[in-house]
CSV table of C-alpha atoms and ligand atoms in Angstrom, one decimal:
chain,number,residue,atom,x,y,z
G,13,MET,CA,75.6,173.9,76.0
G,14,ARG,CA,75.5,170.1,76.0
G,15,GLU,CA,76.3,168.4,79.2
G,16,SER,CA,79.2,166.4,77.7
G,17,LEU,CA,81.9,167.1,75.2
G,18,ASN,CA,82.5,163.5,74.5
G,19,ALA,CA,83.9,162.5,71.1
G,20,HIS,CA,80.9,160.2,70.8
G,21,ASN,CA,78.2,162.8,70.6
G,22,LEU,CA,80.1,165.4,68.6
G,23,GLY,CA,78.7,166.5,65.2
G,24,HIS,CA,81.3,166.1,62.5
G,25,MET,CA,81.6,168.9,60.0
G,26,PHE,CA,84.2,170.5,57.9
G,27,ALA,CA,84.1,174.2,58.5
G,28,SER,CA,84.6,176.9,55.9
G,29,LEU,CA,86.9,179.8,56.7
G,30,SER,CA,84.1,182.4,56.9
G,31,GLU,CA,82.3,180.2,59.4
G,32,LEU,CA,85.4,179.9,61.5
G,33,VAL,CA,86.0,183.7,61.4
G,34,CYS,CA,82.4,184.1,62.5
G,35,ALA,CA,82.9,181.6,65.3
G,36,LEU,CA,85.9,183.4,66.6
G,37,GLU,CA,84.1,186.7,66.5
G,38,GLN,CA,81.2,185.2,68.5
G,39,ASP,CA,83.6,183.6,71.0
G,40,GLN,CA,82.3,180.1,70.2
G,41,VAL,CA,85.5,178.2,70.7
G,42,ILE,CA,85.7,176.8,74.2
G,43,PRO,CA,87.9,174.4,76.2
G,44,ALA,CA,87.1,170.9,77.2
G,45,PHE,CA,89.0,169.3,80.0
G,46,GLN,CA,90.2,165.7,80.0
G,47,PRO,CA,91.5,164.2,83.3
G,48,ILE,CA,95.2,163.3,83.6
G,49,VAL,CA,95.8,160.9,86.5
G,50,GLU,CA,98.7,159.2,88.4
G,51,LEU,CA,98.6,155.6,87.1
G,52,ARG,CA,99.5,153.9,90.3
G,53,THR,CA,96.8,155.5,92.5
G,54,GLY,CA,94.3,156.8,89.9
G,55,LYS,CA,94.5,160.1,91.6
G,56,LEU,CA,93.7,163.2,89.6
G,57,ARG,CA,96.8,165.3,88.7
G,58,GLY,CA,95.4,167.7,86.2
G,59,PHE,CA,93.6,168.2,82.9
G,60,GLU,CA,94.5,168.5,79.2
G,61,VAL,CA,92.7,171.4,77.6
G,62,LEU,CA,91.2,170.5,74.2
G,63,ALA,CA,89.5,173.0,71.9
G,64,ARG,CA,85.9,172.6,71.0
G,65,TRP,CA,83.9,174.7,68.7
G,66,ASN,CA,80.5,175.1,70.3
G,67,HIS,CA,78.6,175.4,67.1
G,68,PRO,CA,75.1,176.9,67.6
G,69,ASP,CA,73.5,174.5,65.0
G,70,VAL,CA,75.5,171.2,65.3
G,71,GLY,CA,76.8,171.3,68.8
G,72,PRO,CA,80.5,170.8,69.8
G,73,VAL,CA,82.8,170.2,66.8
G,74,LEU,CA,86.1,168.4,67.2
G,75,PRO,CA,89.4,170.2,66.6
G,76,GLU,CA,90.4,167.9,63.7
G,77,ASN,CA,87.7,169.9,61.8
G,78,PHE,CA,89.1,173.4,62.4
G,79,ILE,CA,92.6,173.5,63.9
G,80,ALA,CA,94.4,173.1,60.5
G,81,LEU,CA,92.0,175.7,58.9
G,82,ALA,CA,92.9,178.1,61.7
G,83,GLU,CA,96.6,177.4,61.3
G,84,ASP,CA,96.6,177.8,57.5
G,85,ASN,CA,94.7,181.2,57.8
G,86,GLY,CA,96.6,182.9,60.5
G,87,LEU,CA,93.8,182.4,63.0
G,88,ILE,CA,95.5,179.9,65.4
G,89,GLY,CA,96.7,182.7,67.7
G,90,GLU,CA,93.3,184.1,68.1
G,91,LEU,CA,91.8,180.7,68.6
G,92,THR,CA,94.3,179.7,71.2
G,93,ASN,CA,93.7,183.0,73.1
G,94,GLN,CA,90.1,182.2,73.3
G,95,VAL,CA,90.6,178.7,74.5
G,96,PHE,CA,93.3,179.6,77.0
G,97,ARG,CA,91.5,182.5,78.5
G,98,LYS,CA,88.5,180.4,79.2
G,99,ALA,CA,90.6,177.5,80.4
G,100,PHE,CA,92.6,179.6,82.8
G,101,LEU,CA,89.4,181.1,84.3
G,102,ALA,CA,88.1,177.6,84.8
G,103,GLY,CA,91.5,176.6,86.1
G,104,ARG,CA,90.9,178.7,89.2
G,105,GLN,CA,88.6,175.9,90.5
G,106,ILE,CA,91.2,173.1,90.3
G,107,GLY,CA,93.3,173.9,93.3
G,108,ASP,CA,96.9,172.9,92.8
G,109,LEU,CA,96.2,170.5,89.9
G,110,ARG,CA,97.8,171.2,86.5
G,111,LEU,CA,96.5,172.3,83.2
G,112,ALA,CA,98.1,171.2,80.0
G,113,VAL,CA,97.4,173.2,76.8
G,114,ASN,CA,98.2,172.4,73.2
G,115,ILE,CA,100.4,174.7,71.1
G,116,SER,CA,100.4,174.4,67.4
G,117,PRO,CA,104.0,173.9,66.3
G,118,ARG,CA,103.6,176.9,64.0
G,119,GLN,CA,103.1,179.1,67.1
G,120,MET,CA,106.6,178.1,68.2
G,121,ARG,CA,107.9,180.5,65.6
G,122,TYR,CA,106.5,183.6,67.2
G,123,SER,CA,108.5,185.3,70.0
G,124,SER,CA,105.2,186.9,71.1
G,125,LEU,CA,103.8,183.6,72.3
G,126,PRO,CA,105.3,183.5,75.9
G,127,GLY,CA,104.0,187.1,76.5
G,128,GLN,CA,100.5,186.2,75.3
G,129,ILE,CA,100.4,183.2,77.5
G,130,TRP,CA,101.7,185.2,80.4
G,131,ASN,CA,99.0,187.9,79.9
G,132,SER,CA,96.1,185.4,79.6
G,133,ALA,CA,97.2,183.5,82.7
G,134,GLU,CA,97.8,186.7,84.7
G,135,ASP,CA,94.4,188.2,83.7
G,136,ALA,CA,92.6,185.0,84.9
G,137,GLY,CA,94.8,184.6,88.0
G,138,PHE,CA,96.0,181.1,87.0
G,139,PRO,CA,99.6,180.4,88.2
G,140,LEU,CA,102.0,179.6,85.4
G,141,ASN,CA,103.8,177.0,87.5
G,142,GLN,CA,100.7,174.9,87.1
G,143,LEU,CA,100.8,175.1,83.4
G,144,THR,CA,102.2,172.5,81.0
G,145,ILE,CA,102.7,173.3,77.3
G,146,GLU,CA,102.2,170.4,74.9
G,147,ILE,CA,103.9,170.6,71.5
G,148,THR,CA,103.4,168.0,68.8
G,149,GLU,CA,106.8,167.0,67.5
G,150,SER,CA,106.1,166.5,63.8
G,151,ALA,CA,106.3,170.2,62.7
G,152,LEU,CA,108.9,171.5,65.1
G,153,LEU,CA,111.5,170.6,62.5
G,154,GLU,CA,112.0,173.8,60.5
G,155,ASN,CA,112.8,176.3,63.1
G,156,LEU,CA,114.4,174.5,66.0
G,157,GLU,CA,116.5,177.4,67.1
G,158,GLN,CA,113.6,179.8,67.4
G,159,ALA,CA,111.5,177.0,69.0
G,160,GLY,CA,114.3,176.5,71.6
G,161,LYS,CA,114.3,180.2,72.5
G,162,ILE,CA,110.5,180.3,73.0
G,163,ALA,CA,110.6,177.0,75.0
G,164,CYS,CA,113.3,178.5,77.3
G,165,ALA,CA,111.2,181.7,77.8
G,166,LEU,CA,108.2,179.5,78.7
G,167,LYS,CA,110.3,177.5,81.1
G,168,GLU,CA,111.5,180.7,82.7
G,169,MET,CA,107.9,181.7,83.3
G,170,GLY,CA,107.5,178.5,85.3
G,171,CYS,CA,105.7,176.4,82.7
G,172,ARG,CA,106.6,172.8,82.0
G,173,MET,CA,107.2,171.5,78.5
G,174,SER,CA,105.7,168.3,77.1
G,175,LEU,CA,106.5,166.6,73.9
G,176,ASP,CA,103.2,165.3,72.5
G,177,ASP,CA,102.5,162.3,70.3
G,178,PHE,CA,106.1,161.0,71.0
G,179,GLY,CA,107.2,158.3,68.6
G,180,THR,CA,105.1,159.4,65.6
G,181,GLY,CA,107.3,162.2,64.2
G,182,TYR,CA,110.4,162.0,62.2
G,183,SER,CA,113.0,163.2,64.6
G,184,SER,CA,111.7,162.7,68.1
G,185,LEU,CA,115.2,162.3,69.6
G,186,LYS,CA,116.5,165.4,67.9
G,187,HIS,CA,113.7,167.4,69.5
G,188,LEU,CA,114.3,165.8,72.8
G,189,GLN,CA,117.8,166.9,72.8
G,190,ALA,CA,117.3,170.4,71.4
G,191,LEU,CA,114.4,171.5,73.6
G,192,PRO,CA,114.0,171.6,77.4
G,193,PHE,CA,111.2,169.1,77.8
G,194,ASP,CA,110.0,167.9,81.1
G,195,GLN,CA,107.5,165.3,79.9
G,196,LEU,CA,106.9,162.8,77.1
G,197,LYS,CA,103.5,161.8,75.9
G,198,ILE,CA,103.4,158.3,74.5
G,199,ASP,CA,101.2,158.4,71.4
G,200,ARG,CA,97.8,156.8,71.6
G,201,SER,CA,98.6,154.5,68.6
G,202,PHE,CA,101.2,152.6,70.7
G,203,VAL,CA,99.0,152.4,73.8
G,204,GLU,CA,96.0,151.2,71.8
G,205,SER,CA,97.8,148.0,70.6
G,206,MET,CA,100.2,147.4,73.4
G,207,ALA,CA,98.1,144.7,75.1
G,208,THR,CA,98.0,142.7,71.9
G,209,ARG,CA,101.1,143.6,69.9
G,210,ARG,CA,104.6,142.8,71.1
G,211,GLU,CA,106.1,145.5,69.0
G,212,SER,CA,104.0,148.2,70.6
G,213,ARG,CA,104.9,146.9,74.0
G,214,LYS,CA,108.5,147.1,73.1
G,215,ILE,CA,108.1,150.6,71.8
G,216,VAL,CA,106.2,151.8,74.9
G,217,ALA,CA,108.8,150.1,77.2
G,218,ALA,CA,111.6,151.9,75.3
G,219,ILE,CA,109.9,155.3,75.5
G,220,VAL,CA,109.3,154.8,79.3
G,221,GLY,CA,112.9,153.7,79.6
G,222,LEU,CA,114.1,156.7,77.7
G,223,GLY,CA,112.0,158.9,80.0
G,224,HIS,CA,113.6,157.4,83.1
G,225,SER,CA,117.1,157.8,81.7
G,226,LEU,CA,116.5,161.4,80.8
G,227,ASP,CA,114.5,162.2,84.0
G,228,LEU,CA,111.3,163.0,82.1
G,229,VAL,CA,107.8,162.2,83.3
G,230,THR,CA,106.0,159.8,80.9
G,231,VAL,CA,102.3,160.2,80.2
G,232,ALA,CA,100.4,157.6,78.3
G,233,GLU,CA,97.6,158.8,76.0
G,234,GLY,CA,94.5,157.0,75.0
G,235,VAL,CA,94.3,154.5,77.9
G,236,GLU,CA,91.0,152.8,77.6
G,237,GLU,CA,91.4,149.3,79.0
G,238,ASP,CA,92.5,147.9,82.4
G,239,ASP,CA,95.1,145.7,80.6
G,240,GLN,CA,96.8,148.8,79.1
G,241,ALA,CA,96.8,150.6,82.5
G,242,GLU,CA,98.4,147.6,84.2
G,243,LEU,CA,101.1,147.1,81.6
G,244,LEU,CA,101.9,150.8,81.7
G,245,LEU,CA,102.2,150.8,85.4
G,246,ARG,CA,104.5,147.8,85.4
G,247,LEU,CA,106.6,149.5,82.8
G,248,GLY,CA,107.1,152.4,85.1
G,249,CYS,CA,104.9,155.0,83.3
G,250,GLN,CA,103.8,157.7,85.7
G,251,LEU,CA,100.7,159.4,84.3
G,252,ALA,CA,97.8,158.4,82.2
G,253,GLN,CA,95.0,160.0,80.2
G,254,GLY,CA,92.2,158.3,78.3
G,255,PHE,CA,88.6,157.2,78.4
G,256,ARG,CA,89.4,154.8,81.2
G,257,TYR,CA,89.8,157.8,83.4
G,258,GLY,CA,87.4,160.3,81.7
G,259,ARG,CA,86.4,161.9,78.5
G,260,PRO,CA,86.9,165.6,77.7
G,261,LEU,CA,84.3,167.5,79.7
G,262,PRO,CA,83.0,171.1,79.9
G,263,ALA,CA,84.3,173.5,82.6
G,264,ASP,CA,81.2,173.2,84.7
G,265,SER,CA,81.9,169.5,85.2
G,266,LEU,CA,85.3,170.1,86.8
G,267,PRO,CA,84.0,170.2,90.5
G,268,ALA,CA,82.3,166.8,90.1
G,269,VAL,CA,85.4,165.3,88.5
G,270,MET,CA,87.6,166.5,91.3
G,271,VAL,CA,85.7,164.7,94.0
G,272,ALA,CA,85.2,161.5,92.0
G,273,LYS,CA,86.7,158.3,93.3
G,274,PRO,CA,90.2,157.5,91.9
G,275,ILE,CA,90.5,154.7,89.4
G,276,SER,CA,93.5,152.7,90.3
G,277,VAL,CA,95.1,149.6,88.7
G,278,ALA,CA,94.4,146.1,90.0
G,279,ILE,CA,97.6,144.1,89.7
G,280,ARG,CA,97.2,140.5,88.6
G,281,ALA,CA,99.8,137.7,88.4
G,282,SER,CA,102.8,138.3,86.1
G,283,GLU,CA,102.2,137.5,82.5
G,284,ASP,CA,104.4,137.0,79.5
G,285,ALA,CA,103.2,140.3,78.1
G,286,ILE,CA,104.6,142.1,81.1
G,287,LEU,CA,107.9,140.3,81.3
G,288,ASP,CA,108.3,140.8,77.6
G,289,ALA,CA,108.6,144.5,78.0
G,290,LEU,CA,111.0,144.9,81.0
G,291,PRO,CA,112.2,148.5,81.1
G,292,ALA,CA,115.7,149.6,82.1
G,293,GLN,CA,114.6,150.4,85.6
G,294,ARG,CA,113.4,146.8,86.2
G,295,LEU,CA,116.5,145.5,84.7
G,296,ALA,CA,118.6,147.5,87.1
G,297,GLU,CA,116.4,146.1,89.9
G,298,MET,CA,117.0,142.6,88.6
G,299,GLN,CA,120.7,143.2,88.5
G,300,ALA,CA,120.7,144.2,92.1
G,301,ILE,CA,118.9,141.0,93.1
G,302,TYR,CA,121.2,139.0,90.9
G,303,ASP,CA,124.3,140.5,92.4
G,304,GLY,CA,123.2,140.2,95.9
G,305,ALA,CA,122.1,136.6,95.7
G,306,PRO,CA,123.9,134.2,98.0
G,307,VAL,CA,124.3,131.8,95.1
G,308,GLY,CA,126.5,131.9,92.0
G,309,LEU,CA,124.3,132.7,89.0
G,310,CYS,CA,125.1,133.0,85.4
G,311,PHE,CA,123.7,132.9,81.9
G,312,VAL,CA,125.6,131.3,79.0
G,313,ASP,CA,124.4,131.3,75.4
G,314,ARG,CA,124.1,128.3,73.1
G,315,THR,CA,127.8,128.2,72.4
G,316,LEU,CA,128.4,128.2,76.2
G,317,ARG,CA,129.9,131.6,76.4
G,318,TYR,CA,129.2,133.7,79.5
G,319,VAL,CA,126.7,136.5,78.7
G,320,SER,CA,126.1,137.5,82.3
G,321,LEU,CA,127.0,136.4,85.8
G,322,ASN,CA,126.7,137.7,89.3
G,323,ARG,CA,129.5,138.7,91.6
G,324,ARG,CA,129.1,135.6,93.7
G,325,MET,CA,129.7,133.4,90.7
G,326,GLY,CA,132.8,135.4,89.8
G,327,LYS,CA,134.1,134.9,93.3
G,328,MET,CA,133.4,131.2,93.3
G,329,ASN,CA,135.3,130.9,90.0
G,330,GLY,CA,138.2,133.0,91.3
G,331,LEU,CA,138.0,135.4,88.4
G,332,PRO,CA,136.5,138.9,88.1
G,333,VAL,CA,133.1,139.1,86.4
G,334,GLU,CA,134.3,141.0,83.4
G,335,GLU,CA,136.9,138.4,82.6
G,336,HIS,CA,134.2,135.9,82.0
G,337,LEU,CA,132.1,137.8,79.6
G,338,GLY,CA,132.2,136.6,76.0
G,339,GLN,CA,134.5,133.7,77.0
G,340,ARG,CA,133.6,130.0,76.6
G,341,ILE,CA,133.3,127.9,79.8
G,342,VAL,CA,135.6,125.3,78.2
G,343,THR,CA,138.3,127.9,77.6
G,344,LEU,CA,138.3,129.4,81.1
G,345,PHE,CA,137.6,126.2,83.1
G,346,PRO,CA,138.4,123.1,81.1
G,347,GLN,CA,138.3,120.8,84.2
G,348,TRP,CA,135.0,122.2,85.3
G,349,TYR,CA,133.6,121.9,81.8
G,350,LYS,CA,134.5,118.2,81.7
G,351,THR,CA,132.7,117.4,85.0
G,352,HIS,CA,129.6,119.4,84.0
G,353,GLU,CA,129.3,118.8,80.3
G,354,SER,CA,126.5,116.3,80.5
G,355,TYR,CA,124.3,118.7,82.4
G,356,LEU,CA,125.1,121.5,80.1
G,357,GLN,CA,124.2,119.4,77.1
G,358,ALA,CA,121.0,118.2,78.8
G,359,ALA,CA,120.0,121.9,79.4
G,360,LEU,CA,120.7,122.8,75.8
G,361,ALA,CA,118.4,120.0,74.7
G,362,GLY,CA,115.7,121.6,76.8
G,363,GLU,CA,115.9,119.5,79.9
G,364,ALA,CA,116.2,121.3,83.3
G,365,VAL,CA,118.7,119.8,85.8
G,366,ASP,CA,117.5,120.8,89.2
G,367,ARG,CA,119.7,120.9,92.3
G,368,ILE,CA,122.1,118.1,92.0
G,369,GLU,CA,125.1,117.6,94.2
G,370,ILE,CA,128.3,117.6,92.3
G,371,GLU,CA,131.9,117.0,93.5
G,372,GLU,CA,134.1,119.6,92.0
G,373,PRO,CA,137.6,118.5,91.0
G,374,GLY,CA,140.3,119.2,93.6
G,375,GLU,CA,142.7,120.8,91.2
G,376,TYR,CA,140.0,123.4,90.2
G,377,ARG,CA,141.9,126.7,90.0
G,378,GLY,CA,144.2,125.6,92.8
G,379,ARG,CA,141.4,125.1,95.4
G,380,PRO,CA,140.8,121.9,97.3
G,381,GLY,CA,137.9,119.8,96.1
G,382,ARG,CA,134.4,121.0,97.1
G,383,LYS,CA,130.8,120.0,96.9
G,384,VAL,CA,128.3,122.2,95.1
G,385,LEU,CA,124.6,122.1,94.6
G,386,ALA,CA,124.0,123.0,91.0
G,387,SER,CA,121.0,123.7,88.7
G,388,PHE,CA,121.0,124.1,85.0
G,389,TYR,CA,117.9,125.6,83.4
G,390,PRO,CA,117.3,126.0,79.6
G,391,VAL,CA,116.2,129.5,78.7
G,392,LYS,CA,113.8,129.7,75.8
G,393,ASP,CA,112.7,132.5,73.5
G,394,GLU,CA,109.0,133.2,72.4
G,395,ALA,CA,109.3,130.4,69.8
G,396,GLU,CA,110.3,127.9,72.6
G,397,GLU,CA,113.8,127.6,71.2
G,398,VAL,CA,116.6,127.2,73.7
G,399,ILE,CA,118.8,130.3,73.6
G,400,GLY,CA,121.1,129.5,76.5
G,401,ILE,CA,121.4,128.1,80.0
G,402,SER,CA,120.7,129.8,83.3
G,403,MET,CA,123.0,128.2,86.0
G,404,ALA,CA,123.0,128.4,89.7
G,405,LEU,CA,125.8,127.0,91.9
G,406,MET,CA,125.9,126.9,95.7
G,407,GLU,CA,128.8,125.8,97.7
G,408,MET,CA,128.1,123.2,100.4
G,409,ARG,CA,130.9,123.5,102.9
G,410,ARG,CA,129.5,122.8,106.3
G,411,ARG,CA,126.7,120.5,105.6
G,412,THR,CA,125.6,118.4,102.7
G,413,MET,CA,122.3,120.3,102.2
G,414,PRO,CA,121.7,124.1,102.5
G,415,THR,CA,119.5,125.4,105.3
G,416,ALA,CA,115.9,126.2,104.5
G,417,GLU,CA,116.7,129.9,104.4
G,418,GLU,CA,119.5,129.4,102.0
G,419,ALA,CA,117.4,127.2,99.8
G,420,ALA,CA,114.6,129.7,99.7
G,421,ALA,CA,117.0,132.6,99.0
G,422,ALA,CA,118.6,130.6,96.2
G,423,GLU,CA,115.2,129.8,94.7
G,424,LEU,CA,114.1,133.4,94.7
G,425,ALA,CA,117.3,134.5,93.1
G,426,LEU,CA,117.0,131.8,90.5
G,427,GLU,CA,113.5,132.9,89.7
G,428,ALA,CA,114.6,136.5,89.3
G,429,ALA,CA,117.5,135.4,87.1
G,430,GLN,CA,115.2,133.3,84.9
G,431,ASP,CA,112.8,136.3,84.4
Z,2,C2E,P1,96.1,165.4,71.2
Z,2,C2E,O1,96.8,166.5,71.8
Z,2,C2E,O2,96.8,164.2,70.9
Z,2,C2E,O3,94.8,165.2,72.1
Z,2,C2E,C1,94.4,164.0,72.5
Z,2,C2E,C2,93.2,163.6,71.7
Z,2,C2E,O4,92.9,162.2,72.0
Z,2,C2E,C3,91.9,164.3,72.0
Z,2,C2E,O5,91.2,164.4,70.8
Z,2,C2E,C4,91.2,163.4,72.9
Z,2,C2E,O6,89.8,163.6,72.9
Z,2,C2E,C5,91.6,162.1,72.4
Z,2,C2E,N1,91.5,161.0,73.4
Z,2,C2E,C6,91.7,161.1,74.7
Z,2,C2E,N2,91.6,160.0,75.3
Z,2,C2E,C7,91.3,159.0,74.4
Z,2,C2E,C8,91.0,157.6,74.4
Z,2,C2E,O7,91.1,157.0,75.5
Z,2,C2E,N3,90.7,157.0,73.3
Z,2,C2E,C9,90.6,157.7,72.1
Z,2,C2E,N4,90.3,157.1,71.0
Z,2,C2E,N5,90.9,159.1,72.0
Z,2,C2E,C10,91.2,159.7,73.1
Z,2,C2E,P2,90.7,165.8,70.3
Z,2,C2E,O8,90.0,166.5,71.4
Z,2,C2E,O9,89.8,165.5,69.1
Z,2,C2E,O10,91.9,166.6,69.9
Z,2,C2E,C11,92.6,166.2,68.7
Z,2,C2E,C12,93.9,167.0,68.5
Z,2,C2E,O11,93.6,168.4,68.3
Z,2,C2E,C13,94.7,167.1,69.8
Z,2,C2E,O12,95.5,165.9,69.8
Z,2,C2E,C14,95.5,168.3,69.6
Z,2,C2E,O13,96.7,168.0,68.8
Z,2,C2E,C15,94.6,169.2,68.8
Z,2,C2E,N6,94.1,170.2,69.6
Z,2,C2E,C16,93.1,170.2,70.5
Z,2,C2E,N7,92.9,171.4,71.1
Z,2,C2E,C17,93.9,172.2,70.6
Z,2,C2E,C18,94.2,173.6,70.9
Z,2,C2E,O14,93.6,174.3,71.7
Z,2,C2E,N8,95.3,174.1,70.2
Z,2,C2E,C19,96.0,173.3,69.3
Z,2,C2E,N9,97.0,173.9,68.6
Z,2,C2E,N10,95.7,172.0,69.0
Z,2,C2E,C20,94.6,171.5,69.7
Z,3,CA,CA1,98.0,167.1,73.4
Z,4,CA,CA1,98.7,163.5,71.7
């Protein structure tokens, strides 16, 4: 047996059916174990079990060369049994960590599947509540009802269900709704390009956001670079797997992997790439900061319609937040508009107007005149085009200038609003 089951030193070959039959008879298909870690800390959480054909002449052969052949010839059940049995035996050395195994979507047709998994785990003494079943979504399609029954049986046995290669199939959302998944695996193809392609970042952010909304754990596959790990962590992805953390290894390497030092993520300063992909969770966080700010904050689009505002701004304007949305400033507050028009126009032209004192007109919504400290910032898109204005207003009642604390709080809130 070679000391590593890395993809790099695997012989590539395309097997014939008779060779595969022979391999199964001689018990040559074995599991490799790839670490799955918690992104934030780098701590080991478990392993994905990946089949390897330990060929006597060419060494370990990758599953792409034999899984389809096994599936097409009714051998996938036997192959899986061989791999699982060995994986569960090896799994006795991993304490309370998890094992994730792959099920061919075709196997989700057979009602005997849960019983087989139960037996293999029981024989080896591996607890089923430490087992995750990964299913690739593409081929679940045909028999969703039967797949649902089997998935429920597996869940009743204590297993968790994971939807593999999410985002690559034709009806990911349909599967998510139909089957009781606990986990989503973000396909490697999105992770690979997320540090360089905005579209991939958006897709990954959307998947992680979906995971949060549906209370599913998200696992990123194929994490190779530090940049990818950092982006994923900032997006709120929980688990990761990939060469950055470890390649698939044979069972006898498990003890060494388990005592290895965790590989955590070093956080650098915020970058556009990160802000670009703010997930729902971060948006909610932003909204809380926004609403709690001791300053009136709002964003208006190019036509000076309110797109968002915080409660303080609503209060200062004497109108509930929702009655502002979609309305033009000039329609709601014609007087105010007149006094502030030049600043609004300057901001639309790309010029920031920072903290100026303004006398508000006395007749303004029936209130006495007041002094405010106002800022108008142009908000730009990736092409540097102004898409609207971020405004901050602070009443100055007692003194002409805010205290240092008020000014610092206002600045923080403004920064958050601009993000
Ligand atoms: P998968 O479930 O998506 O497995 C992840 C694949 O990504 C593995 O390939 C793994 O070696 C590879 N990988 C992991 N980290 C990285 C990385 O950072 N960069 C790159 N470039 N690749 C990475 P592998 O072992 O060749 O497995 C391929 C596929 O074969 C698996 O895809 C899975 O669908 C299938 N498979 C493997 N074992 C079994 C099995 O026992 N039963 C069934 N039904 N399918 C299996
Ligand atoms: Ca998998
Ligand atoms: Ca996958």
